[in-house]
CSV table of C-alpha atoms in Angstrom, one decimal:
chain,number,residue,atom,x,y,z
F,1,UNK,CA,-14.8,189.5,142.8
F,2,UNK,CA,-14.5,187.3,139.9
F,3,UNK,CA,-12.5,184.1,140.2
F,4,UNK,CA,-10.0,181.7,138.2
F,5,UNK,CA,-9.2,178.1,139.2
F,6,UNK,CA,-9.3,179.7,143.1
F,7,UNK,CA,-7.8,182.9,142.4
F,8,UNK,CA,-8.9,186.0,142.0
F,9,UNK,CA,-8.9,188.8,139.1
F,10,UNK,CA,-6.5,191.0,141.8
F,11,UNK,CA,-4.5,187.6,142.5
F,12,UNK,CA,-4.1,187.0,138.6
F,13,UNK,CA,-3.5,190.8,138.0
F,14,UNK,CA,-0.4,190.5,140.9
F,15,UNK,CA,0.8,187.8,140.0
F,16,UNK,CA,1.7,189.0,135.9
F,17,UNK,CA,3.2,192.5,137.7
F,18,UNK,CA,5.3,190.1,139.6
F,19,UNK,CA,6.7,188.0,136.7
F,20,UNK,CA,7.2,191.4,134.6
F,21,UNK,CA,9.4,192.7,137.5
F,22,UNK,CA,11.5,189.9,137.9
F,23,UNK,CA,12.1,189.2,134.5
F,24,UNK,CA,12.7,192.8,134.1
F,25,UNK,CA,15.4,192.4,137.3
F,26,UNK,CA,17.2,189.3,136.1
F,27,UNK,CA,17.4,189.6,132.0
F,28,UNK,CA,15.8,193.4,131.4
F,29,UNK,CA,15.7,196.0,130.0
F,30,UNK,CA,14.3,193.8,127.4
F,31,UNK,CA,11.2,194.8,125.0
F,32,UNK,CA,7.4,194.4,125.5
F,33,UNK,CA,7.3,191.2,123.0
F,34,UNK,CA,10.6,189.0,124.1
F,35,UNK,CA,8.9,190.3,127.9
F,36,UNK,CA,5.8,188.9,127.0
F,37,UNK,CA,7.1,185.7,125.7
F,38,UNK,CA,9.8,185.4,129.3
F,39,UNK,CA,6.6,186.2,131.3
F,40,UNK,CA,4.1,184.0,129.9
F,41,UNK,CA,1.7,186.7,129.1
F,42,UNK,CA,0.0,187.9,126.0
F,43,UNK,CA,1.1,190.8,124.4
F,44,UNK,CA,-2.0,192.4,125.5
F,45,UNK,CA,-1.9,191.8,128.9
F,46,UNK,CA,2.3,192.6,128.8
F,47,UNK,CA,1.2,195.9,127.2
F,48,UNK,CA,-0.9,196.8,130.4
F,49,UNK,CA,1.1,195.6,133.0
F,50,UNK,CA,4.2,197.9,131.5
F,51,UNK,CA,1.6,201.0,131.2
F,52,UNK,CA,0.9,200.5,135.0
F,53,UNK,CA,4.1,199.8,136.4
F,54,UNK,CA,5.3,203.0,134.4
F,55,UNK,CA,2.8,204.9,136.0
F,56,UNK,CA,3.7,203.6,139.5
F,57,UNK,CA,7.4,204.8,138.3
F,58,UNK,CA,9.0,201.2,139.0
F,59,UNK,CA,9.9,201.0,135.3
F,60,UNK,CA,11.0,203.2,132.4
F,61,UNK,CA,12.2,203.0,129.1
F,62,UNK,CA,15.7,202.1,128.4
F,63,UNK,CA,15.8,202.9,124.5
F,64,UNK,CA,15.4,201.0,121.4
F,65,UNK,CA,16.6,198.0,119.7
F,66,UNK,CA,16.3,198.1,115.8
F,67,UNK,CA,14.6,195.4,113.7
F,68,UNK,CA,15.1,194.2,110.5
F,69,UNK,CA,13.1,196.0,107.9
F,70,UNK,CA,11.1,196.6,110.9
F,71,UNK,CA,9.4,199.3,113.5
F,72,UNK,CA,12.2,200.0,116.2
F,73,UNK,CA,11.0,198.3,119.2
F,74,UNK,CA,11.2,199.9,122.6
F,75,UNK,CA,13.4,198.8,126.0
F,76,UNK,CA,11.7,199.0,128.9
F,77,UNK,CA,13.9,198.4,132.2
F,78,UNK,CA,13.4,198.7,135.9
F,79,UNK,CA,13.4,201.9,137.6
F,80,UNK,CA,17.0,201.3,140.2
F,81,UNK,CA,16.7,204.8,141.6
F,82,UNK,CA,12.7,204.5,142.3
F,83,UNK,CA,12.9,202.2,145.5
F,84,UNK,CA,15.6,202.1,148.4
F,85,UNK,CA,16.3,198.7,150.9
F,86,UNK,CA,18.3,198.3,154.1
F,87,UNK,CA,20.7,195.5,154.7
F,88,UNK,CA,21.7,195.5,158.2
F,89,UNK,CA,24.5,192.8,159.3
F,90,UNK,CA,24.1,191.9,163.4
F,91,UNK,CA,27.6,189.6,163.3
F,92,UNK,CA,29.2,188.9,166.6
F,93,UNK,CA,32.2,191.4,166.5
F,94,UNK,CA,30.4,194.5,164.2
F,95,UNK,CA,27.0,195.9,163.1
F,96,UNK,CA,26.9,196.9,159.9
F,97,UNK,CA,24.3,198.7,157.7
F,98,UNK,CA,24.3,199.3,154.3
F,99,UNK,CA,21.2,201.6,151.7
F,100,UNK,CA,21.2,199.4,148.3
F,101,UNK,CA,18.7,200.9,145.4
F,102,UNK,CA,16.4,198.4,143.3
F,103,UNK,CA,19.4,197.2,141.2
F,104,UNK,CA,21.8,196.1,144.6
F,105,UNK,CA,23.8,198.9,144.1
F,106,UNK,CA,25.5,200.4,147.2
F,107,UNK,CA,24.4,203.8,147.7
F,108,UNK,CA,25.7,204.2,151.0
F,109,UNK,CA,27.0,202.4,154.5
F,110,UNK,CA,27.8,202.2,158.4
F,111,UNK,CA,29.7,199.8,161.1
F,112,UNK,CA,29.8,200.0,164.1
F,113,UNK,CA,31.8,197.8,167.1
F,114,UNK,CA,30.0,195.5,169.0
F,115,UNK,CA,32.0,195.8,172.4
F,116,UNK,CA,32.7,193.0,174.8
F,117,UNK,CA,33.0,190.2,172.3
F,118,UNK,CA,33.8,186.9,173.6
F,119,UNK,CA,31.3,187.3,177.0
F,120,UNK,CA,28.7,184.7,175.6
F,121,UNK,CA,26.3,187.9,176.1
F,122,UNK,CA,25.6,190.3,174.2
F,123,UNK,CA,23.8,194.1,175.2
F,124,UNK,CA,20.4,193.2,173.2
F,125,UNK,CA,19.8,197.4,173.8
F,126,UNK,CA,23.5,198.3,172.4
F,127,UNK,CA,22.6,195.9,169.3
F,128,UNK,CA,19.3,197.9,169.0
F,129,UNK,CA,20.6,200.7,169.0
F,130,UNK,CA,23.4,200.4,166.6
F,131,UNK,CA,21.0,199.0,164.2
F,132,UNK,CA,18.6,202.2,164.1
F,133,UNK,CA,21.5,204.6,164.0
F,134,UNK,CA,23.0,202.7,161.1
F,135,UNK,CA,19.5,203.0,159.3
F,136,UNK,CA,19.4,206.5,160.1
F,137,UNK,CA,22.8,207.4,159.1
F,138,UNK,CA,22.6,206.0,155.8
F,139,UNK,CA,19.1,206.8,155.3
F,140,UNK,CA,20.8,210.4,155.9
F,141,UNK,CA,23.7,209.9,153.7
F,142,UNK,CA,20.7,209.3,150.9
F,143,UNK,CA,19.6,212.8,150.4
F,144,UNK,CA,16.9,214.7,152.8
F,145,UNK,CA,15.2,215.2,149.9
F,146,UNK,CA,14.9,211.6,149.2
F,147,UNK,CA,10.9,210.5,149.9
F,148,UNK,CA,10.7,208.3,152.7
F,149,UNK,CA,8.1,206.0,151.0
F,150,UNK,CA,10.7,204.7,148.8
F,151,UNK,CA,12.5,202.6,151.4
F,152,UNK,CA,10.8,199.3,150.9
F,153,UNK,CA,12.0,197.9,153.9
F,154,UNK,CA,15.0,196.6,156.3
F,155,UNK,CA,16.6,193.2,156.3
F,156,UNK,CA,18.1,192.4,159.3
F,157,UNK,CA,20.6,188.7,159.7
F,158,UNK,CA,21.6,187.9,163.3
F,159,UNK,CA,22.9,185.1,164.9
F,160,UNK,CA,20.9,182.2,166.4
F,161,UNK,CA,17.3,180.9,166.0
F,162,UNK,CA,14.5,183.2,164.0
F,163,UNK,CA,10.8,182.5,165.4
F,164,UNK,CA,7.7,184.1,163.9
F,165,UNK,CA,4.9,185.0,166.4
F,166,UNK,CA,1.8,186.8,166.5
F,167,UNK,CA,3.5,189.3,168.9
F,168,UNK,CA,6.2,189.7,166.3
F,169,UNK,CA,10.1,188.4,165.2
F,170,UNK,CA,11.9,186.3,168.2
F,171,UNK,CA,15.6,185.3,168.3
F,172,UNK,CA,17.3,182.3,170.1
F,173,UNK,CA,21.1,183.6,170.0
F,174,UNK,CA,22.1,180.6,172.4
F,175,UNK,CA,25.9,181.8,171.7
F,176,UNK,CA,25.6,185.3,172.2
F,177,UNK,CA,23.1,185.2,175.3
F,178,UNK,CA,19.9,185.7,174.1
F,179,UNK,CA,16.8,184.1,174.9
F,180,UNK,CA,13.8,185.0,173.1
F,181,UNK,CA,14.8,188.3,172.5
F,182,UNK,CA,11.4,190.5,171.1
F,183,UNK,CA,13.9,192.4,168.5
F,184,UNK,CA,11.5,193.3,166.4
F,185,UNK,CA,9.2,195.0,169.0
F,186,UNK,CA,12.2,196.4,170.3
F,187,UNK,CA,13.1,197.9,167.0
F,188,UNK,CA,9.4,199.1,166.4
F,189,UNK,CA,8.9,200.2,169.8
F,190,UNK,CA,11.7,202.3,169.4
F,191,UNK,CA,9.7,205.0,167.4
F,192,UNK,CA,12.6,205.5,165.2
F,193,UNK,CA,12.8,203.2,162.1
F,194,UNK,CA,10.6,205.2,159.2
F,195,UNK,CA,7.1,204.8,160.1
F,196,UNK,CA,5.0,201.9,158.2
F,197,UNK,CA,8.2,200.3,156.7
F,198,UNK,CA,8.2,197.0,156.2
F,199,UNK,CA,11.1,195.0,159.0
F,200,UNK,CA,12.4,191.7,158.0
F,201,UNK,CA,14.5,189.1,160.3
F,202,UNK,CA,16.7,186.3,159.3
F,203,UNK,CA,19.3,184.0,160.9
F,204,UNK,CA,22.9,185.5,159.2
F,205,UNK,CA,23.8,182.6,157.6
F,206,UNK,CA,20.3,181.9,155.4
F,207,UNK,CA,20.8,185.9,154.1
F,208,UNK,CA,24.3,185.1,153.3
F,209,UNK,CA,22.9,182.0,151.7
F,210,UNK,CA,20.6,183.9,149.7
F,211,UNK,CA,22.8,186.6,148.5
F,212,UNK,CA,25.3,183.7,147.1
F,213,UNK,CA,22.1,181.8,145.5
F,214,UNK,CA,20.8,185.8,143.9
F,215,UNK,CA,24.2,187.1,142.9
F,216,UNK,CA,27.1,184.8,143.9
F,217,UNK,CA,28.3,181.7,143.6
F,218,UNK,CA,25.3,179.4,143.9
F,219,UNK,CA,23.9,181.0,140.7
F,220,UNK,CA,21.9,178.4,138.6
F,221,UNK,CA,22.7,175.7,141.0
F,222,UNK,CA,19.8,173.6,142.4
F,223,UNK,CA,21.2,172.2,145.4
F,224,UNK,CA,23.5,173.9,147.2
F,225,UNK,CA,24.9,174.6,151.0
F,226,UNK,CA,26.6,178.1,151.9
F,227,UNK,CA,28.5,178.1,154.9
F,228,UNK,CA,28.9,181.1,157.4
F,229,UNK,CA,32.1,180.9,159.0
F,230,UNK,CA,32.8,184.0,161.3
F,231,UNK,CA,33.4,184.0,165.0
F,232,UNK,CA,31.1,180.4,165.3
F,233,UNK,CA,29.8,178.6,162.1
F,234,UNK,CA,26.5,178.0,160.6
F,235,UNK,CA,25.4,177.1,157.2
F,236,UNK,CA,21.9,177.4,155.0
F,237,UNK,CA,20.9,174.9,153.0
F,238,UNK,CA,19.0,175.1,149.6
F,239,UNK,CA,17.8,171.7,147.9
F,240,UNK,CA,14.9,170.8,145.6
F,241,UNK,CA,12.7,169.6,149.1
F,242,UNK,CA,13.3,173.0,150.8
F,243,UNK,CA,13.9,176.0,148.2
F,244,UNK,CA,13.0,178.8,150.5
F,245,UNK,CA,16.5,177.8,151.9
F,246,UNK,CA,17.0,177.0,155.3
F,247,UNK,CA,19.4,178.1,158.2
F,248,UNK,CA,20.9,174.7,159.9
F,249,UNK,CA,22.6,175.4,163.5
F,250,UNK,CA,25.9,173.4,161.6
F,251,UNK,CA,28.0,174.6,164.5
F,252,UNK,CA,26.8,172.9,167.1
F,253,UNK,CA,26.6,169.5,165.3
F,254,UNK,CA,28.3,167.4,168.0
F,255,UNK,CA,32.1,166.4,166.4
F,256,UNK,CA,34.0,165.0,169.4
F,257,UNK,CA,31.8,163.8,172.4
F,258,UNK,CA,33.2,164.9,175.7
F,259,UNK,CA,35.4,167.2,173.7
F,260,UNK,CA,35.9,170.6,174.3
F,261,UNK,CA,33.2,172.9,176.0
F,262,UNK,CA,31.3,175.0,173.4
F,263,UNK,CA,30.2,178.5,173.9
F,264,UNK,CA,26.3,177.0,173.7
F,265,UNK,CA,27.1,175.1,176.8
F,266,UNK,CA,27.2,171.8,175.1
F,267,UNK,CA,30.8,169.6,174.9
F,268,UNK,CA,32.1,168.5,171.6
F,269,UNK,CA,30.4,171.2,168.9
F,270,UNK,CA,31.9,171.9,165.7
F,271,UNK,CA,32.2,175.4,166.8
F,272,UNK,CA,34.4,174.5,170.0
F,273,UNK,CA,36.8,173.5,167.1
F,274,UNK,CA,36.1,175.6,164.0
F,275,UNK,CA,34.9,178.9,164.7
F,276,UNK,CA,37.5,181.7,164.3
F,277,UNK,CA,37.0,182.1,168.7
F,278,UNK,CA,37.4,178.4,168.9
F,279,UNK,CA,40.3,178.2,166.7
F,280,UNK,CA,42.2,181.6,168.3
F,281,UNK,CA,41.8,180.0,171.8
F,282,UNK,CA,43.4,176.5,170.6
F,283,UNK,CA,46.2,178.3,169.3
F,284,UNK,CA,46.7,180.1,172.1
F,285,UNK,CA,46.2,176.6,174.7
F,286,UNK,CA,49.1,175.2,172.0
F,287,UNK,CA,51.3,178.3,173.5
F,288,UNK,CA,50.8,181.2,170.0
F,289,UNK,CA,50.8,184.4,171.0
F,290,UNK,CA,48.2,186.9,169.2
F,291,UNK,CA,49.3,190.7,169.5
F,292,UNK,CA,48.0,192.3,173.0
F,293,UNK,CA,44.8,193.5,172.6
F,294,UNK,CA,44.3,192.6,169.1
F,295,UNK,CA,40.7,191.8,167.6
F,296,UNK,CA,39.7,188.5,166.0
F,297,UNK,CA,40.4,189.6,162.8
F,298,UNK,CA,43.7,191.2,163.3
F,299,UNK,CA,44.7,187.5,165.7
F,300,UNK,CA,43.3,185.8,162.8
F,301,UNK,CA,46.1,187.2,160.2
F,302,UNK,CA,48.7,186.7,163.0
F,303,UNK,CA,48.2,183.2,163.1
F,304,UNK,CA,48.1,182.9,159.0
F,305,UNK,CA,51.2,184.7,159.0
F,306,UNK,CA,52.8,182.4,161.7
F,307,UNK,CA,51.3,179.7,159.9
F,308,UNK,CA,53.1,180.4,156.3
F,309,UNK,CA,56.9,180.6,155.4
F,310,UNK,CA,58.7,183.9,154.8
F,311,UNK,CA,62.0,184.7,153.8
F,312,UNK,CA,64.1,183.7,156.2
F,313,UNK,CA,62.0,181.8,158.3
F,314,UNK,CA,60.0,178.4,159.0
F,315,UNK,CA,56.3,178.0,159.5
F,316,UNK,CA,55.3,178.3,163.3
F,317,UNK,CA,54.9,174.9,163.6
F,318,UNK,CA,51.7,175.1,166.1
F,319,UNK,CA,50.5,177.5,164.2
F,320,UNK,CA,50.5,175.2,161.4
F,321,UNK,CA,49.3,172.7,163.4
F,322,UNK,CA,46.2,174.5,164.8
F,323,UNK,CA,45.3,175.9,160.9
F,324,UNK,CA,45.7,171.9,159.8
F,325,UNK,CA,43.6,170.7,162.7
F,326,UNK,CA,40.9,173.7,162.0
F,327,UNK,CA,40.3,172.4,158.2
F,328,UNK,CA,40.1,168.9,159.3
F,329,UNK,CA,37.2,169.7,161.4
F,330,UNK,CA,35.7,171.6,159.1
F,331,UNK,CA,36.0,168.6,156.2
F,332,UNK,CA,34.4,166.6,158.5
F,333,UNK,CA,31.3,168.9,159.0
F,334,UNK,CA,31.1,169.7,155.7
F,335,UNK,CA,31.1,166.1,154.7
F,336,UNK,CA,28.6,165.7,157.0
F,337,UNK,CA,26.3,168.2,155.1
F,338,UNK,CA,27.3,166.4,151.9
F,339,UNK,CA,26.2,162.8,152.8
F,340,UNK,CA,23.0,164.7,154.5
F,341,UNK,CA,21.8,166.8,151.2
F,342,UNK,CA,24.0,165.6,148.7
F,343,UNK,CA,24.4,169.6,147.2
F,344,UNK,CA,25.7,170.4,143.6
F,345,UNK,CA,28.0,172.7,145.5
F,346,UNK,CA,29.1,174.0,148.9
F,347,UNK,CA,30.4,177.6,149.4
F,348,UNK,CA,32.4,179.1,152.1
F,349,UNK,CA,31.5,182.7,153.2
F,350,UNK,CA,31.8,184.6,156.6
F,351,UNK,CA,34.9,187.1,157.6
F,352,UNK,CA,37.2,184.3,158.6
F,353,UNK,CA,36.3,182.2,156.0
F,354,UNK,CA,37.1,184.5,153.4
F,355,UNK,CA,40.3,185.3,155.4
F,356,UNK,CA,41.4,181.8,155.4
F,357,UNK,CA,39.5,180.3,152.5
F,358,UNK,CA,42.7,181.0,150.2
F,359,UNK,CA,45.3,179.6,152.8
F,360,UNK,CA,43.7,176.5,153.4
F,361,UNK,CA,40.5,175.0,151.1
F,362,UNK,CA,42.4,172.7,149.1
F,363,UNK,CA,42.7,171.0,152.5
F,364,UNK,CA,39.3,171.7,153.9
F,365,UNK,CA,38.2,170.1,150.4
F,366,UNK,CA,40.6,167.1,150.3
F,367,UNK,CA,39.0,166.4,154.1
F,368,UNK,CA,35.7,167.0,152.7
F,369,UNK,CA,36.1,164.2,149.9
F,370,UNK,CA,37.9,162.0,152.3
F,371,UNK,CA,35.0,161.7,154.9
F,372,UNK,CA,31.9,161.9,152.6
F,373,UNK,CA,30.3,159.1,150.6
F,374,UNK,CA,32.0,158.7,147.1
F,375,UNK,CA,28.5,159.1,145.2
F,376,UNK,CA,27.9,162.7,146.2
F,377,UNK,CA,31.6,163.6,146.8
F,378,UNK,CA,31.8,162.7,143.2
F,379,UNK,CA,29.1,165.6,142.1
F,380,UNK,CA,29.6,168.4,144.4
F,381,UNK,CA,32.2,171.5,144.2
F,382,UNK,CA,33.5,173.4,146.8
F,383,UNK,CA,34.1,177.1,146.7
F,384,UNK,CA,35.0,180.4,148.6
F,385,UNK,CA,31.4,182.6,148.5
F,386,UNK,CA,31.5,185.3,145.8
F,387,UNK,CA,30.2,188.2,147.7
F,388,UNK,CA,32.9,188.9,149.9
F,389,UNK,CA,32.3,190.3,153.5
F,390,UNK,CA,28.9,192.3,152.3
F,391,UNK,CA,26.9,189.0,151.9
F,392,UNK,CA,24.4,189.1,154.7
F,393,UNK,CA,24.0,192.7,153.9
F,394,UNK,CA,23.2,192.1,150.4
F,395,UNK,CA,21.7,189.0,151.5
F,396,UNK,CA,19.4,190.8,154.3
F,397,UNK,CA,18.4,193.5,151.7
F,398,UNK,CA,16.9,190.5,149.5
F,399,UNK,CA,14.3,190.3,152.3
F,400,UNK,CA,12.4,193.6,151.5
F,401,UNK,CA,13.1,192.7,147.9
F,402,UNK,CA,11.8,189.1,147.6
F,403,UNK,CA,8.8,190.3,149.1
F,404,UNK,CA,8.5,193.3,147.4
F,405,UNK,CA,8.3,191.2,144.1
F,406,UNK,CA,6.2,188.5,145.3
F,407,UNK,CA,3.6,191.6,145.9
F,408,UNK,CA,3.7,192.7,142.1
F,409,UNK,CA,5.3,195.9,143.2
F,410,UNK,CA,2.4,196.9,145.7
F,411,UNK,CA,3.8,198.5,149.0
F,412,UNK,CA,2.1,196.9,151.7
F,413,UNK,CA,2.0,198.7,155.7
F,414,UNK,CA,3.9,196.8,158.2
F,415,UNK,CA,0.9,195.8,160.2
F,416,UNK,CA,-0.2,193.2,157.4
F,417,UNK,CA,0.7,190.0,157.6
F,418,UNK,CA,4.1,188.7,156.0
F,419,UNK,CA,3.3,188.5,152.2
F,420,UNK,CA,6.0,185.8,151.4
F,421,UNK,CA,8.2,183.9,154.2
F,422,UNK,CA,10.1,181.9,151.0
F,423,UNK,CA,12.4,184.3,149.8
F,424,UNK,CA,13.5,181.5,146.9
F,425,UNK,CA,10.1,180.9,145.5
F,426,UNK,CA,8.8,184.5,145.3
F,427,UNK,CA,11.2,184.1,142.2
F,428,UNK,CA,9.4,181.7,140.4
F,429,UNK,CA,11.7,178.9,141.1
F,430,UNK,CA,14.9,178.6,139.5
F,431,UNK,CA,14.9,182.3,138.5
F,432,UNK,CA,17.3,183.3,141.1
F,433,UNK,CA,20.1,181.8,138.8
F,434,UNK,CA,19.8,183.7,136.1
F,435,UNK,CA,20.7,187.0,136.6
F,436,UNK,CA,24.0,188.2,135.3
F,437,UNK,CA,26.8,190.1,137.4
F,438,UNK,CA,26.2,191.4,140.8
């Protein structure tokens, strides 16, 4: 086959249905000439990539735009209902699954309760399981008519440590028990995900990360940190030197040595102090008192509710004192990832920090600023995440997506090797800020 600079005619002929997709996704519809000038490809060559991705059905025409004394020129747009991807959230107190068509748009989703949270061990089989009824039920809840080679594949973000092998997709999930768990066989093994679909595993804080870079807050930015604060903390970090983004285990950055025992095993983590568990089981040690038998979640609006005035009555004053504690530890880790990567901003995502984001940032900020280096204090912002509790869903569904587009549009079967492991640069760098909405 004939050859250009190292690459071939199919490499060349890939990569120009991969630009005309994503420039399509982020700024379409948009017509053949302003595509061919956004893609960087001849009018010719933008003319027969269009013709063959219409004939693949991933793109269709969108109408016309008028021009001055001129032929109307035609809108060509990407095909949302053509393709269907699977977000699937593993957190620590829920599963949850959601279908999402080419454009991110929910078509349909699932949760289900993990049970026996809080026992540093988690059923890898029950996770397993709720993960392929999920993708069944709203693979269901899609139609039966629905083709089954539309689903371009299923994103999944869990907890812990992501390792690559020959044999297949490994998690570390020190926190939740798991050691080297074969998920991916398991899931495969399983003979019930949709055969030759493509599976994709991430840590749960880089998908959140990468939902907030796509569609959230981190839009446009260059260097930024999104922080995943649920049940434990993490955070994923995306800079100019590592633009696939990268999930750092933030939580067990070591805060207080000798310091309280963390559910890793180790004394002193960032977690023992900032993590929703952590934080519920100070205020308790300080003598609160969550409801009987309440969840995280519901203990979690107790104590904000203890923690505020009302009519009537005072703040809890150890409530208070547990939420003040809580965002000076997590200032202090945040700094920490401020002096480290000096980010244009950080954002704060996750269940509980979404909960408590509005009660208390201004003071996780004024920490943040007090412990970091004035230089890069000076230049970053800190935020709440824009994509509310459904960013690692949104975030795992980029997975299928990313690759999908780094393939020109090509479905590949899930024995081939991993077209694209950087999610970021199957975008063509700084693409991934430019999309409006979502």
């Amino acid at each position: 086959m004939a050859r250009h600079g190292g690459r071939t005619v199919r490499d060349l002929r890939r990569e120009s249905r991969s630009a005309v997709l994503q420039r399509l996704y982020f700024d379409g519809p948009m017509s053949r000439l302003a595509l061919g000038s956004a893609a960087g490809l001849s009018s010719g060559s933008v003319s027969n990539v269009v013709a063959e991705l219409m004939a693949d059905g991933l793109v269709e025409e969108a109408g016309s735009l008028g021009a001055d004394g001129g032929r109307p020129r035609t809108l060509v747009r990407l095909a949302a209902g053509r393709a269907r991807l699977v977000g699937v959230d593993v957190g620590e107190t829920r599963v949850r699954v959601e279908l999402f068509d080419l454009s991110m748009s929910e078509l349909a989703r699932t949760e289900r309760e993990l049970p026996g949270h809080g026992s540093r061990s988690y059923d890898v089989g029950v996770v397993a399981g709720h993960i392929l009824d999920g993708v069944a039920e709203v693979l269901g809840a899609d139609g039966p008519a629905r083709d089954p080679g539309e689903l371009l594949g299923v994103g999944i973000g869990v907890p812990g440590i992501v390792e690559r092998t020959a044999a297949g997709t490994l998690v570390h999930g020190q926190t939740v028990g798991w050691d080297a768990v074969p998920l991916e066989a398991l899931l495969r093994d399983s003979g019930r995900l949709p055969p030759r679909v493509p599976l994709f595993i991430d840590n749960g804080a880089k998908t959140l990360g990468q939902a907030e870079m796509w569609f959230g807050g981190g839009r446009g930015a260059h260097n930024a940190v999104v922080v995943l604060f649920g049940s434990g903390v993490g955070a994923c970090v995306v800079t100019d030197e590592v633009e696939q983004g990268r999930a750092v285990e933030w939580g067990h950055l070591t805060v207080r040595v000798r310091g309280r025992r963390c559910r890793c095993g180790a004394r002193g983590c960032l977690e023992a102090y900032a993590g929703a568990e952590a934080l519920l089981a100070r205020w308790r040690e300080a003598g609160g008192e969550p409801p009987p038998g309440a969840g995280e979640e519901a203990a979690l609006t107790a104590l904000l509710t203890a923690a505020r005035p009302a009519a009537g009555r005072a703040p809890d004053p150890v409530a208070a004192g547990v939420l003040a504690e809580t965002a000076e530890y997590l200032g202090a880790g945040l700094a920490d990832l401020v002096n480290l990567f000096q980010p244009e901003r950080v954002l704060v995502g996750g269940w509980a920090g979404l909960q408590l984001g509005p009660a208390f940032l201004e003071s996780v900020r004024a920490h943040t600023l007090a412990h970091a280096l004035r230089h890069p204090a000076g230049r970053v912002g800190i935020a709440l995440g824009r994509l509310g509790p459904d960013a690692v869903t949104v975030g795992a569904a980029i997975l299928p997506l990313a690759a999908f587009f780094a393939r020109g549009g090509r479905r590949v079967p899930v024995d081939s090797p991993a077209p694209v492991p950087a999610w970021r640069a199957a975008l063509g760098g700084r693409l991934a800020g430019q999309r409006g909405g979502g």
